[in-house]
Structure formats: C-alpha cells, structure tokens
Coordinates of C-alpha atoms in Angstrom, one line a residue:
Chain A
M1 CA 0.0 0.1 -0.1
L2 CA 2.8 2.4 0.9
I3 CA 4.8 1.4 -2.2
L4 CA 1.7 2.1 -4.1
F5 CA 1.4 5.7 -2.3
V6 CA 5.0 6.3 -3.0
L7 CA 4.7 5.4 -6.8
I8 CA 1.5 8.0 -7.2
V9 CA 3.5 10.9 -5.7
L10 CA 6.5 10.4 -7.6
K11 CA 4.2 9.9 -10.7
H12 CA 2.4 13.1 -10.1
I13 CA 6.0 15.2 -9.3
F14 CA 7.3 13.7 -12.6
V15 CA 4.3 14.8 -14.5
L16 CA 4.3 18.3 -12.7
L17 CA 7.8 18.7 -13.5
S18 CA 7.5 17.8 -17.3
C19 CA 4.4 20.5 -17.5
V20 CA 6.8 23.3 -16.2
P21 CA 8.5 23.5 -19.8
M22 CA 5.2 22.8 -21.7
E23 CA 3.4 25.6 -20.0
N24 CA 6.5 27.9 -20.4
K25 CA 6.4 26.8 -24.1
N26 CA 2.4 27.6 -24.8
L27 CA 3.1 31.2 -23.3
E28 CA 5.8 31.7 -25.4
L29 CA 3.3 30.5 -28.1
L30 CA 0.6 32.9 -26.9
E31 CA 2.9 35.8 -26.6
E32 CA 4.3 35.2 -30.0
K33 CA 1.0 35.0 -31.7
F34 CA 0.0 38.2 -29.3
Q35 CA 3.0 40.3 -30.7
Q36 CA 1.9 39.2 -34.3
K37 CA -1.4 40.5 -33.9
I38 CA 0.3 43.7 -32.7
D39 CA 2.4 44.2 -35.6
Q40 CA 0.0 43.3 -37.7
D41 CA -2.2 46.6 -36.3
I42 CA -4.8 43.9 -35.2
K43 CA -6.8 45.6 -32.3
I44 CA -6.4 43.8 -28.9
E45 CA -9.9 43.2 -27.1
P46 CA -10.7 42.7 -23.5
N47 CA -11.3 38.9 -24.2
D48 CA -8.4 38.2 -25.8
W49 CA -5.5 36.7 -24.5
M50 CA -3.0 39.1 -23.4
P51 CA 0.5 39.0 -21.2
D52 CA -0.1 40.1 -17.7
N53 CA 2.4 42.9 -18.1
Y54 CA 0.6 44.7 -21.1
R55 CA -2.6 44.3 -18.9
Q56 CA -1.1 45.7 -15.9
T57 CA 0.6 48.6 -17.8
L58 CA -2.6 49.5 -19.8
I59 CA -4.4 49.8 -16.2
R60 CA -1.4 52.0 -14.8
Q61 CA -1.5 54.3 -18.1
I62 CA -5.4 54.3 -18.5
S63 CA -6.2 55.0 -14.7
Q64 CA -3.6 57.4 -14.6
H65 CA -5.1 58.9 -17.8
A66 CA -8.6 59.1 -16.1
H67 CA -7.6 60.5 -12.9
S68 CA -5.7 63.1 -14.8
E69 CA -9.2 64.1 -16.3
V70 CA -11.0 64.3 -13.0
V71 CA -8.2 66.0 -11.2
G72 CA -7.9 68.3 -14.1
M73 CA -11.5 69.4 -13.3
L74 CA -10.5 71.4 -9.8
P75 CA -8.0 73.8 -11.6
E76 CA -10.4 75.1 -14.1
G77 CA -13.6 74.4 -11.8
N78 CA -11.7 77.0 -9.9
W79 CA -12.8 79.9 -12.2
I80 CA -16.3 79.0 -13.3
T81 CA -18.0 81.1 -10.6
R82 CA -15.6 83.9 -11.4
A83 CA -16.0 83.8 -15.3
P84 CA -16.2 87.2 -16.6
N85 CA -18.8 86.8 -18.6
L86 CA -22.3 84.5 -19.4
R87 CA -20.6 83.0 -22.7
R88 CA -17.6 81.9 -21.0
K89 CA -19.2 80.7 -17.8
A90 CA -21.2 78.2 -20.0
V91 CA -18.2 77.2 -22.3
L92 CA -16.0 76.9 -19.3
L93 CA -18.8 74.7 -17.7
A94 CA -19.2 72.4 -20.7
K95 CA -15.7 72.0 -21.2
V96 CA -15.1 70.7 -17.5
Q97 CA -18.0 68.9 -17.8
D98 CA -16.3 67.0 -21.1
E99 CA -13.2 66.1 -19.2
A100 CA -15.6 64.6 -16.5
G101 CA -17.1 62.4 -19.3
H102 CA -13.5 61.7 -20.5
G103 CA -12.8 60.1 -17.0
L104 CA -15.8 58.2 -16.9
Y105 CA -15.1 56.5 -20.5
L106 CA -11.5 55.9 -19.5
Y107 CA -12.8 54.3 -16.1
S108 CA -14.9 52.3 -18.2
A109 CA -11.8 51.0 -20.3
V110 CA -9.9 50.1 -17.1
E111 CA -12.8 48.0 -16.3
T112 CA -12.7 46.1 -19.3
L113 CA -9.0 44.9 -18.2
G114 CA -10.5 43.5 -14.9
A115 CA -9.7 46.5 -12.6
D116 CA -12.2 48.2 -10.3
R117 CA -12.9 51.6 -10.9
E118 CA -13.4 52.3 -7.1
D119 CA -10.2 50.4 -6.2
T120 CA -8.1 52.6 -8.8
I121 CA -9.6 55.7 -7.3
D122 CA -8.4 54.7 -4.0
D123 CA -5.3 54.2 -5.2
L124 CA -5.2 57.5 -6.5
H125 CA -6.1 59.1 -2.9
S126 CA -3.7 56.8 -1.3
G127 CA -0.8 58.2 -3.9
K128 CA -0.3 54.8 -5.3
V129 CA -1.1 55.9 -8.7
K130 CA -0.2 59.7 -10.2
Y131 CA -1.8 61.9 -12.3
S132 CA -0.6 64.4 -14.8
S133 CA 1.6 66.7 -12.8
I134 CA 0.3 70.0 -14.5
F135 CA -2.8 69.7 -12.5
N136 CA -0.6 70.5 -9.2
Y137 CA 0.0 74.2 -10.4
P138 CA -2.7 76.7 -9.2
T139 CA -5.0 78.9 -11.7
L140 CA -4.3 82.2 -10.7
S141 CA -6.1 84.5 -12.9
W142 CA -8.7 84.1 -15.7
A143 CA -5.8 84.1 -18.5
D144 CA -4.9 80.7 -16.7
M145 CA -8.3 79.2 -18.4
G146 CA -7.0 80.3 -22.0
A147 CA -3.0 79.1 -21.2
I148 CA -4.6 75.6 -20.0
G149 CA -6.9 75.2 -23.1
W150 CA -4.2 76.3 -25.2
L151 CA -1.0 74.6 -23.9
V152 CA -2.2 71.9 -21.6
D153 CA -5.1 70.6 -23.8
G154 CA -2.7 71.4 -27.0
A155 CA -0.1 69.2 -25.3
A156 CA -2.8 66.3 -24.4
I157 CA -3.7 66.2 -28.2
M158 CA -0.2 65.8 -28.9
N159 CA 0.1 62.9 -26.7
Q160 CA -3.5 61.1 -27.2
V161 CA -3.8 61.6 -31.1
P162 CA -1.2 58.6 -31.6
L163 CA -3.3 56.9 -28.8
C164 CA -6.1 56.6 -31.1
R165 CA -4.1 53.8 -33.1
C166 CA -3.1 52.2 -29.8
S167 CA -3.2 48.5 -29.9
Y168 CA -5.9 48.1 -27.1
G169 CA -9.3 48.6 -28.7
P170 CA -11.4 50.1 -26.0
Y171 CA -8.7 52.6 -25.1
A172 CA -8.1 53.6 -28.8
R173 CA -11.7 53.9 -29.4
A174 CA -12.3 56.2 -26.3
M175 CA -9.3 58.2 -27.4
V176 CA -11.1 59.0 -30.7
R177 CA -13.8 60.6 -29.0
V178 CA -11.7 62.2 -26.5
C179 CA -9.4 63.9 -29.0
K180 CA -12.6 65.4 -30.8
E181 CA -13.6 67.1 -27.8
E182 CA -9.9 68.1 -26.5
S183 CA -9.5 70.1 -30.0
F184 CA -12.7 71.9 -29.3
H185 CA -11.0 72.8 -25.9
Q186 CA -7.7 73.8 -27.3
R187 CA -9.3 76.3 -29.6
Q188 CA -11.5 77.8 -26.9
G189 CA -7.9 78.2 -24.7
F190 CA -6.5 79.7 -27.9
E191 CA -9.6 82.0 -28.2
I192 CA -9.7 83.2 -24.7
M193 CA -5.8 84.2 -25.5
T194 CA -6.6 86.0 -28.5
T195 CA -9.1 88.2 -27.0
L196 CA -6.7 89.0 -23.9
C197 CA -3.9 89.6 -26.5
K198 CA -6.0 92.0 -28.6
G199 CA -7.4 93.5 -25.4
T200 CA -6.3 96.1 -22.9
L201 CA -2.6 96.4 -21.4
E202 CA -3.6 94.7 -18.4
Q203 CA -5.3 92.0 -20.5
K204 CA -2.1 91.5 -22.4
A205 CA -0.1 91.2 -19.2
M206 CA -2.5 88.8 -17.8
A207 CA -2.2 86.6 -20.7
Q208 CA 1.8 87.2 -20.8
D209 CA 1.9 86.2 -17.0
A210 CA -0.4 82.9 -17.6
F211 CA 2.1 81.8 -20.4
N212 CA 5.0 82.5 -18.3
R213 CA 3.8 80.0 -15.9
F214 CA 2.4 77.3 -17.8
W215 CA 5.1 77.2 -20.6
W216 CA 7.9 74.9 -19.2
P217 CA 5.2 72.6 -17.1
A218 CA 3.2 72.1 -20.4
L219 CA 6.6 70.7 -22.0
M220 CA 7.1 68.6 -19.0
M221 CA 3.5 66.9 -19.7
F222 CA 5.4 64.7 -22.1
G223 CA 7.4 63.1 -19.5
P224 CA 11.1 62.8 -18.9
N225 CA 13.5 62.5 -21.8
D226 CA 13.9 59.3 -23.7
A227 CA 16.9 58.1 -22.5
D228 CA 15.2 58.4 -18.9
S229 CA 11.6 57.0 -19.5
K230 CA 11.7 53.6 -18.1
H231 CA 8.3 52.4 -19.7
S232 CA 8.9 53.1 -23.2
A233 CA 10.6 50.9 -25.0
Q234 CA 8.1 47.9 -23.9
S235 CA 5.2 50.2 -24.7
M236 CA 6.3 51.2 -28.1
K237 CA 6.8 47.5 -29.0
W238 CA 3.2 46.7 -28.0
K239 CA 2.0 50.0 -29.6
I240 CA 0.4 51.3 -26.6
K241 CA 2.7 54.2 -27.0
R242 CA 3.3 55.1 -30.6
S243 CA 5.7 58.0 -30.3
T244 CA 8.7 59.0 -27.9
N245 CA 8.3 61.4 -25.3
D246 CA 11.1 63.6 -27.0
E247 CA 9.4 63.4 -30.4
L248 CA 6.2 64.6 -29.1
R249 CA 7.7 67.4 -27.1
Q250 CA 9.4 68.7 -30.3
Q251 CA 6.3 68.5 -32.4
F252 CA 4.5 70.5 -29.5
I253 CA 7.2 73.2 -29.5
D254 CA 7.2 73.3 -33.2
V255 CA 3.5 74.0 -33.6
T256 CA 2.9 76.1 -30.5
V257 CA 6.0 78.6 -30.8
P258 CA 4.3 80.1 -34.2
Q259 CA 1.2 80.4 -32.3
A260 CA 2.6 82.1 -29.4
E261 CA 4.3 84.6 -31.8
L262 CA 0.8 85.2 -33.5
L263 CA -0.6 86.5 -30.3
G264 CA 2.4 88.8 -29.6
L265 CA 3.5 86.9 -26.7
T266 CA 7.2 86.1 -25.6
I267 CA 8.4 82.4 -25.2
P268 CA 10.0 82.4 -21.4
D269 CA 13.1 80.5 -23.0
A270 CA 16.1 82.5 -24.0
D271 CA 17.6 79.6 -25.6
L272 CA 14.6 79.1 -28.1
K273 CA 15.5 79.6 -31.6
W274 CA 14.9 78.1 -35.1
N275 CA 17.4 75.5 -36.2
E276 CA 17.9 75.5 -40.1
S277 CA 19.8 72.3 -40.1
T278 CA 17.1 70.0 -37.9
N279 CA 14.1 71.8 -39.4
H280 CA 13.0 72.3 -35.5
Y281 CA 13.3 74.7 -32.6
D282 CA 16.2 74.4 -30.2
F283 CA 15.2 74.9 -26.8
G284 CA 16.4 75.5 -23.5
T285 CA 17.0 72.9 -20.6
I286 CA 14.0 71.7 -18.8
N287 CA 14.0 71.8 -15.3
W288 CA 13.7 68.2 -14.3
D289 CA 14.2 69.0 -10.8
E290 CA 11.1 70.5 -10.5
F291 CA 9.4 68.1 -12.6
W292 CA 10.2 65.3 -10.2
Q293 CA 9.4 67.3 -7.2
V294 CA 6.2 67.8 -8.4
V295 CA 5.8 64.2 -9.4
N296 CA 6.5 63.4 -6.1
G297 CA 4.1 65.2 -4.4
N298 CA 5.8 68.5 -3.5
G299 CA 4.2 70.7 -6.4
P300 CA 2.0 73.8 -5.3
C301 CA -1.2 72.1 -5.1
N302 CA -0.6 68.3 -4.7
A303 CA -2.1 68.2 -1.2
E304 CA -5.1 70.0 -2.1
R305 CA -6.0 68.2 -5.2
I306 CA -5.9 65.0 -3.1
E307 CA -7.5 66.7 -0.4
A308 CA -10.3 67.8 -2.6
R309 CA -10.8 64.4 -4.3
T310 CA -10.9 62.6 -1.2
K311 CA -13.1 64.7 0.5
A312 CA -15.8 64.5 -2.5
K313 CA -15.6 60.6 -2.0
E314 CA -15.6 60.6 1.8
N315 CA -18.2 63.3 1.7
G316 CA -20.5 61.3 -0.6
L317 CA -20.4 57.7 0.8
W318 CA -23.8 58.6 2.6
V319 CA -25.0 59.3 -0.8
R320 CA -23.8 55.7 -2.3
A321 CA -24.9 53.9 0.8
A322 CA -28.5 55.6 0.5
A323 CA -28.7 54.9 -3.3
M324 CA -27.7 51.2 -2.7
A325 CA -30.2 50.8 0.0
H326 CA -33.1 52.6 -2.0
A327 CA -32.3 50.0 -4.8
E328 CA -32.1 47.1 -2.6
K329 CA -35.7 48.1 -0.9
Q330 CA -37.2 48.2 -4.5
R331 CA -36.0 44.7 -5.7
E332 CA -37.5 43.5 -2.3
R333 CA -40.9 45.5 -2.9
T334 CA -41.0 44.2 -6.8
K335 CA -40.0 40.5 -5.4
Q336 CA -43.3 40.9 -3.1
S337 CA -45.6 42.3 -5.4
A338 CA -45.0 39.7 -8.1
Chain B
M1 CA -41.4 98.1 -17.3
E2 CA -43.6 95.3 -15.5
K3 CA -42.1 93.1 -18.4
F4 CA -38.7 93.9 -17.6
N5 CA -39.1 93.4 -13.7
Y6 CA -40.6 90.2 -14.5
L7 CA -37.8 88.6 -17.0
L8 CA -35.3 89.9 -14.2
R9 CA -37.0 87.5 -11.6
L10 CA -37.0 84.6 -14.4
G11 CA -33.6 85.2 -15.7
D12 CA -32.0 85.7 -12.0
D13 CA -33.4 82.5 -10.6
S14 CA -31.5 80.7 -13.2
L15 CA -28.4 82.7 -13.1
I16 CA -28.2 82.6 -9.1
L17 CA -29.1 78.6 -9.1
G18 CA -26.7 78.0 -11.9
Q19 CA -24.0 79.6 -10.0
R20 CA -24.6 77.9 -6.7
L21 CA -24.6 74.4 -8.7
A22 CA -21.5 75.4 -10.5
E23 CA -19.9 75.4 -7.3
W24 CA -20.3 71.5 -6.9
C25 CA -18.1 71.3 -10.1
G26 CA -15.2 68.8 -9.0
H27 CA -16.6 67.8 -5.7
G28 CA -19.6 65.6 -6.5
P29 CA -20.4 62.5 -4.3
I30 CA -19.7 60.5 -7.5
L31 CA -18.5 61.0 -10.9
E32 CA -22.0 60.7 -12.8
E33 CA -23.4 63.5 -10.4
D34 CA -20.9 65.7 -10.8
I35 CA -21.8 65.7 -14.4
A36 CA -25.1 65.8 -13.9
M37 CA -25.0 69.1 -11.4
T38 CA -22.7 70.8 -13.7
N39 CA -24.9 70.2 -16.5
I40 CA -28.1 71.4 -15.1
S41 CA -25.9 74.3 -14.3
L42 CA -25.1 74.8 -17.7
D43 CA -28.8 74.6 -18.6
L44 CA -29.6 77.3 -16.0
I45 CA -26.6 79.5 -17.6
G46 CA -28.1 79.2 -20.7
Q47 CA -31.6 80.3 -19.6
A48 CA -30.0 83.2 -17.8
I49 CA -28.3 84.1 -21.3
S50 CA -31.6 84.0 -23.4
V51 CA -33.6 85.7 -20.4
L52 CA -31.6 88.4 -19.6
N53 CA -30.7 89.3 -23.0
Y54 CA -34.5 89.7 -23.7
A55 CA -34.6 91.9 -20.5
G56 CA -32.0 94.1 -21.9
D57 CA -33.8 94.5 -25.2
V58 CA -37.1 95.1 -23.4
E59 CA -35.4 97.7 -21.2
C60 CA -33.8 99.9 -23.9
K61 CA -31.0 101.2 -22.2
G62 CA -28.3 99.7 -23.8
R63 CA -27.7 96.9 -21.0
D64 CA -27.3 93.2 -22.4
G65 CA -27.5 89.9 -20.6
D66 CA -24.0 90.5 -19.3
A67 CA -24.4 94.0 -18.1
L68 CA -27.3 92.8 -16.3
A69 CA -26.0 89.7 -14.8
F70 CA -22.7 91.0 -13.6
L71 CA -23.2 94.7 -13.1
R72 CA -26.3 95.4 -10.7
L73 CA -26.3 95.8 -7.1
E74 CA -27.5 93.0 -4.9
K75 CA -30.9 95.0 -4.3
D76 CA -31.6 95.0 -7.9
Y77 CA -31.1 91.4 -8.3
K78 CA -34.9 89.8 -8.1
N79 CA -34.5 86.0 -7.6
L80 CA -36.1 83.7 -4.9
L81 CA -34.2 83.4 -1.6
L82 CA -34.3 79.7 -2.2
V83 CA -32.1 79.7 -5.2
E84 CA -29.5 81.7 -3.3
Q85 CA -29.2 79.2 -0.1
K86 CA -25.8 77.7 0.1
N87 CA -25.1 74.2 -1.7
G88 CA -24.8 72.4 2.1
D89 CA -24.6 68.7 1.6
F90 CA -25.8 66.8 -1.4
G91 CA -29.2 66.3 0.1
D92 CA -29.4 70.1 0.7
T93 CA -28.6 70.7 -2.9
M94 CA -31.1 68.1 -4.1
M95 CA -33.9 69.2 -1.9
R96 CA -33.5 72.8 -3.1
Q97 CA -33.3 71.7 -6.8
F98 CA -36.6 69.5 -6.5
L99 CA -38.7 72.1 -4.8
F100 CA -37.2 74.7 -7.7
D101 CA -37.8 72.3 -10.6
A102 CA -41.3 71.2 -9.3
Y103 CA -42.3 75.0 -9.6
R104 CA -40.2 75.9 -12.7
K105 CA -41.7 72.8 -14.6
L106 CA -45.5 74.0 -14.0
L107 CA -44.4 77.6 -14.7
F108 CA -42.8 77.1 -18.1
E109 CA -45.7 74.8 -19.2
R110 CA -48.0 77.8 -18.5
L111 CA -45.6 80.3 -19.9
Q112 CA -45.5 78.5 -23.2
S113 CA -49.0 80.4 -24.0
S114 CA -47.6 83.6 -23.2
T115 CA -48.8 86.2 -25.8
D116 CA -45.4 87.4 -25.7
K117 CA -43.7 85.1 -28.4
Q118 CA -40.2 85.4 -27.4
L119 CA -41.1 84.5 -23.9
A120 CA -43.1 81.7 -24.9
A121 CA -40.5 80.5 -27.1
I122 CA -37.7 80.6 -24.1
A123 CA -40.5 78.8 -21.7
E124 CA -40.8 75.9 -24.6
K125 CA -37.1 75.3 -24.7
S126 CA -36.6 75.5 -21.1
L127 CA -39.3 73.2 -20.5
K128 CA -37.7 70.3 -22.2
E129 CA -34.5 70.9 -19.6
T130 CA -36.6 71.7 -16.9
R131 CA -38.5 68.2 -17.5
Y132 CA -35.1 66.6 -17.0
H133 CA -34.1 68.4 -14.0
F134 CA -37.3 67.7 -12.0
K135 CA -36.9 63.9 -13.0
H136 CA -33.3 63.8 -11.7
S137 CA -34.0 65.7 -8.7
A138 CA -37.2 64.2 -7.7
E139 CA -35.6 60.6 -8.3
W140 CA -32.5 61.5 -5.7
V141 CA -35.1 62.8 -3.0
I142 CA -36.9 59.5 -3.3
R143 CA -33.5 57.7 -3.1
L144 CA -32.1 59.6 0.2
G145 CA -35.4 59.7 1.8
D146 CA -36.3 56.3 1.4
G147 CA -32.3 54.9 1.5
T148 CA -30.9 54.8 4.9
D149 CA -31.9 56.2 8.5
E150 CA -28.9 58.4 8.0
S151 CA -29.9 60.0 4.3
H152 CA -33.5 60.0 5.5
K153 CA -32.6 62.0 8.7
R154 CA -30.0 64.4 6.5
V155 CA -32.8 65.0 3.7
Q156 CA -35.8 65.5 6.0
N157 CA -33.5 68.2 7.7
S158 CA -32.9 70.0 4.3
L159 CA -36.7 69.9 3.7
N160 CA -37.3 71.4 7.1
N161 CA -34.6 74.2 6.6
L162 CA -35.9 74.9 3.0
W163 CA -39.4 74.6 3.4
R164 CA -40.0 78.3 4.8
Y165 CA -38.7 79.7 1.4
T166 CA -41.3 77.9 -0.8
D167 CA -44.2 80.6 -0.5
E168 CA -42.2 83.1 -2.0
L169 CA -42.2 80.8 -5.2
F170 CA -45.7 82.0 -5.8
Y171 CA -45.1 85.5 -4.8
V172 CA -47.3 88.1 -6.8
D173 CA -47.3 91.6 -6.9
A174 CA -49.2 94.4 -8.8
S175 CA -46.4 94.3 -11.5
D176 CA -47.7 90.8 -12.2
K177 CA -51.2 91.8 -12.1
V178 CA -50.6 94.1 -15.0
L179 CA -48.7 91.3 -17.1
T180 CA -51.6 88.8 -16.5
K181 CA -54.2 91.6 -17.9
Q182 CA -51.9 92.0 -20.7
G183 CA -51.9 88.0 -21.5
I184 CA -48.2 88.2 -20.9
L185 CA -48.4 86.0 -17.9
P186 CA -51.0 83.4 -18.1
D187 CA -53.0 82.5 -15.3
L188 CA -50.9 81.0 -12.5
S189 CA -53.5 81.3 -9.9
D190 CA -53.8 77.5 -9.3
L191 CA -50.0 76.9 -9.5
K192 CA -49.5 76.5 -5.8
S193 CA -51.9 73.6 -5.4
L194 CA -50.5 71.7 -8.5
W195 CA -47.1 72.2 -7.0
L196 CA -48.1 70.9 -3.8
Q197 CA -49.7 68.2 -5.5
E198 CA -46.3 67.1 -7.3
V199 CA -44.5 67.6 -4.1
N200 CA -46.5 65.4 -2.2
T201 CA -46.3 62.8 -4.5
V202 CA -42.8 62.4 -4.4
L203 CA -42.4 63.1 -0.5
D204 CA -44.9 60.4 -0.1
L205 CA -42.3 58.0 -1.9
A206 CA -39.6 59.5 -0.1
T207 CA -41.2 59.1 3.3
L208 CA -40.5 62.5 3.9
Q209 CA -42.6 64.9 6.0
I210 CA -43.6 68.6 5.4
P211 CA -42.4 70.5 8.4
T212 CA -45.3 71.8 11.1
N213 CA -43.6 75.0 11.3
N214 CA -45.0 76.6 8.3
W215 CA -43.3 80.3 8.9
Q216 CA -42.3 81.5 5.7
F217 CA -39.9 83.9 4.3
E218 CA -39.9 86.3 1.6
G219 CA -37.8 89.2 0.2
G220 CA -35.6 88.1 -2.7
R221 CA -38.6 89.1 -5.0
K222 CA -38.2 92.5 -3.8
G223 CA -34.4 92.8 -3.8
V224 CA -34.0 92.2 0.1
H225 CA -31.4 89.1 -0.1
S226 CA -29.9 86.7 3.0
E227 CA -26.4 87.1 3.9
H228 CA -25.4 84.5 1.5
M229 CA -26.2 86.8 -1.6
G230 CA -23.1 89.4 -1.2
Y231 CA -20.7 86.6 -1.0
L232 CA -22.2 84.7 -4.2
L233 CA -21.9 88.0 -6.0
S234 CA -18.4 89.1 -5.1
E235 CA -17.6 85.8 -6.9
L236 CA -19.9 86.2 -9.9
Q237 CA -18.8 90.0 -10.2
F238 CA -15.3 89.7 -9.4
M239 CA -13.7 90.0 -13.0
Q240 CA -16.2 92.8 -14.3
R241 CA -15.7 95.1 -11.2
V242 CA -12.0 94.7 -10.8
Y243 CA -11.4 94.8 -14.7
P244 CA -14.3 96.8 -16.1
N245 CA -15.2 97.9 -19.6
M246 CA -13.3 95.1 -21.1
E247 CA -14.0 92.5 -23.7
W248 CA -13.5 88.9 -22.7

C-alpha cells in the first residue's frame, strides 16, 4: 500500500515537472501570437489573451489618464464661478463637464481590463497612482483658463492623437472621441488668449503672465527624456505608445511657437531659436528637478488636489449607501408584489 | 417696466441657481452626479443668457445680458431666496433643486402660452430641460428619503430648512397683475396647489414629512436677500468689477 502511494506521488511529481517547460512553451507561443497581432495592427480586445504585463501597463496608464481628467477639473473648476461673462461661464462649464465625461469613458476602459473603478480611485487618493503633474499648478487668473486650454489641452492632444491607434481596442476607441473634444478645448483656450492679447494692456499682461507660468510645465507633460523613460521601449513594442516623449515634445514646441508669436507673446526661454539644419526649434533645458519634485508630491497644489478628491468621495459615502439601500428596497418590493 | 421686472425675476432665478450648482464642479459625491450638476448648471446659465438678453432688449437702455448679470447692485437682483441658499450637503442641494424644479416645470408649461412670443419660445425650450432636471432631483429625493436612516434624517432636515422659502415661489405683486391683464403672464392662480400635489407625491414616496413649522420668508423678489447673497455676487462679479469695461 505504502509502495503504491509513493509510486503515485512520484508519478505526480514527474508529470508536474514535465509540465513546466510545456507551460512555458505555451506561454511563449501565446506571446508570439500576441506580438504578431500587434505587429499586424490587429486590435487587442478585452476577452483576448494578453500578457499580464501588457494588462498591468494598460491599467496603470489608462487609470492615470482617467485620474488626470478628473483631477484636471479642479484647477479649471476654480474659475467657473468667476468667469468674466455668461458665454465664458457656459463654455467653461461645458468644457469641464467634457473632462468628467472623459474620466468616465476611461474608467470604463480600465474596467474592461478587470480592474475595479473604485479600487483605482482609492489608489489615486493613497498616492499609489499618479496623475498628470500639470494639475498641481494653481490657476491664478482668468488667463490661466486660456493658457490651460491652449497649452495643456494642446499638449494632451499631441499625446493622445497617436493613442487613437493604440493596440488596445477600448482605449483606442475612447481616444477618438476624447481627441475630438480636446481639439475644441484647445481652440477655446486659444480664443481666450486671442481676446486677451487683443485687449487692454492689463489683459495682455495677464495673458503673458499665464503663458510664463504654464509654458515649462506644459513641456514637462510629455514626461522624462527618452533616455530616462523607463516604460517607453516595451510600450512602443506593444503599440500602447506610438511616439517617444521627446518626439512629441518637439512636435508640440514646433507647432506652438508660431501660435505664441501670432498672439504677440514672448516665449519664456532665452535659448529658443529655429534651427535651419534640423528644421526644428532648439530649446532650453527643462528643470527636471522641479518635474520630479511635483511628481513626488511637492508641487504647489498636490495636497489640495488629493484632499479635494478624497473629500468628495468621503462626503458622498452616505449618498452611495442611500442609493444602494433604496435600490435593494425596491428589489424587495418588486419581489413581494410579484 | 413690468415685463422687464418679470424677466429679471425669471433670469435671476436661473443665473443664481446656475452659479450655486457650478460650485459643485469637481466635488460631487460620484462622477456621474458631478456631471449631472454641472450639466444642470449649464442649462440654467443658458436660460439666464436668453432671458437676461431679452430683458436688456425690453429695457432699451443699452444693457445686455452680461451687464444685467454682472453689474447690478444686490438689491436689484430679483431671484428667490430659495435659489441663493448655500449648497450644503448633496441632500440640501437636491432638495433645493427639487422644490425649485417642480415649480419651474409648471411655470414653463404655462408660460408657453404667453402672448409674448419671445417669452413663450424661451419657456418652450427651457421646459424640455426642466423636465429632466425635475426627474433627476425628484429621483434623488426619493432615494435619499427612502434610503438609509442617515440619509432619511439628513434629507428630512434639508426639507425642514428649505420649506420656509417655498411660499415665495408663488409671490405675486401689482406688476404681475398688469402682465396677466395683458396676457403676457397666463393665469397662475392654481400653480401653488398643483405644485403641492407634485411635491407631495414625491415626498410620500420618499417617506418625508412637510415640517409643521410653516413660517415663511420672502424678500428676494423685492431685492431683499439673505446674507449669503453678497458673497455669491462678489465671486460672480469679481472680474467685471476689477477689470471694468473690457471684452472677454
């Protein structure tokens, strides 16, 4: 009996050991097929097999994107009640509402990857997951609404247009709609700046001041230099990312400098000049120390932004509980009357 | 003059409540409600634009909607006391909205038949939006009233605090009577009883009670506001007061 038992155990061990390389081989095959699909520009859909790292990278990236949309409502929300006329108030309300809508699509896209929306929001509140650093800068004047629309939404479009071709279907499709709306936002920002720059000396000064404060943080929105970007290479291979940080930043500068000149604004960079040989603008060194300080929580408004979002959730817990309790009671009532 | 005065009341209700709701932006209890409240705010600001621009035309003194919205003294704003009340918690905001929406839905239904074509058109457009607003706020009043013990207690408290501003919804003075004679204002004499009926239906489902203390305040329609109004206006008017006579 004992011998039989030992033999059975040994057989199981043997089978298990022989399976390991087979499983590895299966995994390799799956990964190979997955990469082939990506190389052929076939979209990956929620029920398709995907490497765990691909899934995790997307959850991180899309949830960061969703949080950026939602936290981004705060600096602009700061000026809705003080908008200078009724039209601007209505437009700003509509714009910030769009951002909230983008947050919703993106949280839905995260959920297609098996993540829970509330868990990802709790990760934002605990500081585990980041959002775009630009929203940690304060909005100090009405011109900041112009600068944000023009520069921040402009930079976001540069980042997001390539994502419409991202390998993950739900993210790519969400981006198509998001980009259409962002392009409106960028135009409304530029229109605010145009009106200010054509206005009184005070208005022009207000526009220049906002431009001075948002220019460098907008350049930082593209992330660290390629050499220092730890996620870039793999994301490019997976077509989650389709252009490098430095390529996008250069593209943004090349497009935006003539717009600033058209507005008559001075670019706050003494080293900025057109380079005939590269056909691009050369520009000064970005203050990466400031960038990392803001990323790591030391920006002017990091604490305020997270506090506002955490409070919104905490203050609303009783509302959620009420909605759930009412829904439950309704279900019971329907059951009883049936 | 009477028509101008009435349009100010209508436009100021939209403007001031729209301004209040906008304060929620980015702070709603859930993202869906954040969007809903800013959306309602946007509708109300849209109404304020149509009504106040029309008021400016009627006045014929060269003031447009912006001049009226941003450059009057507090005593010249004619909104209800109800709409200037602070947002409080989500229950306070939904109760304020519900009491107001129930009134505005009935009002716009009637104003559609005004002999003043412009006013009738504004009412027709606004009614479509207001029906959604009412559905939204009434559903929340029911959820909160019927939900948990805590939500019931909170929203009952909201009703107790806001009830005192509801008589003013039906404020009528000599100026309204002139407009009624001209057919600009349809007969609104049964509006209060219809409103009570609508409100009671929802409050029943929400298991909420109208407070026994029925002392009522009024003043907004005459330009006598609560202490909250000055702060609200200082935000609303900030840019126009600090940077006068500029295009934005």
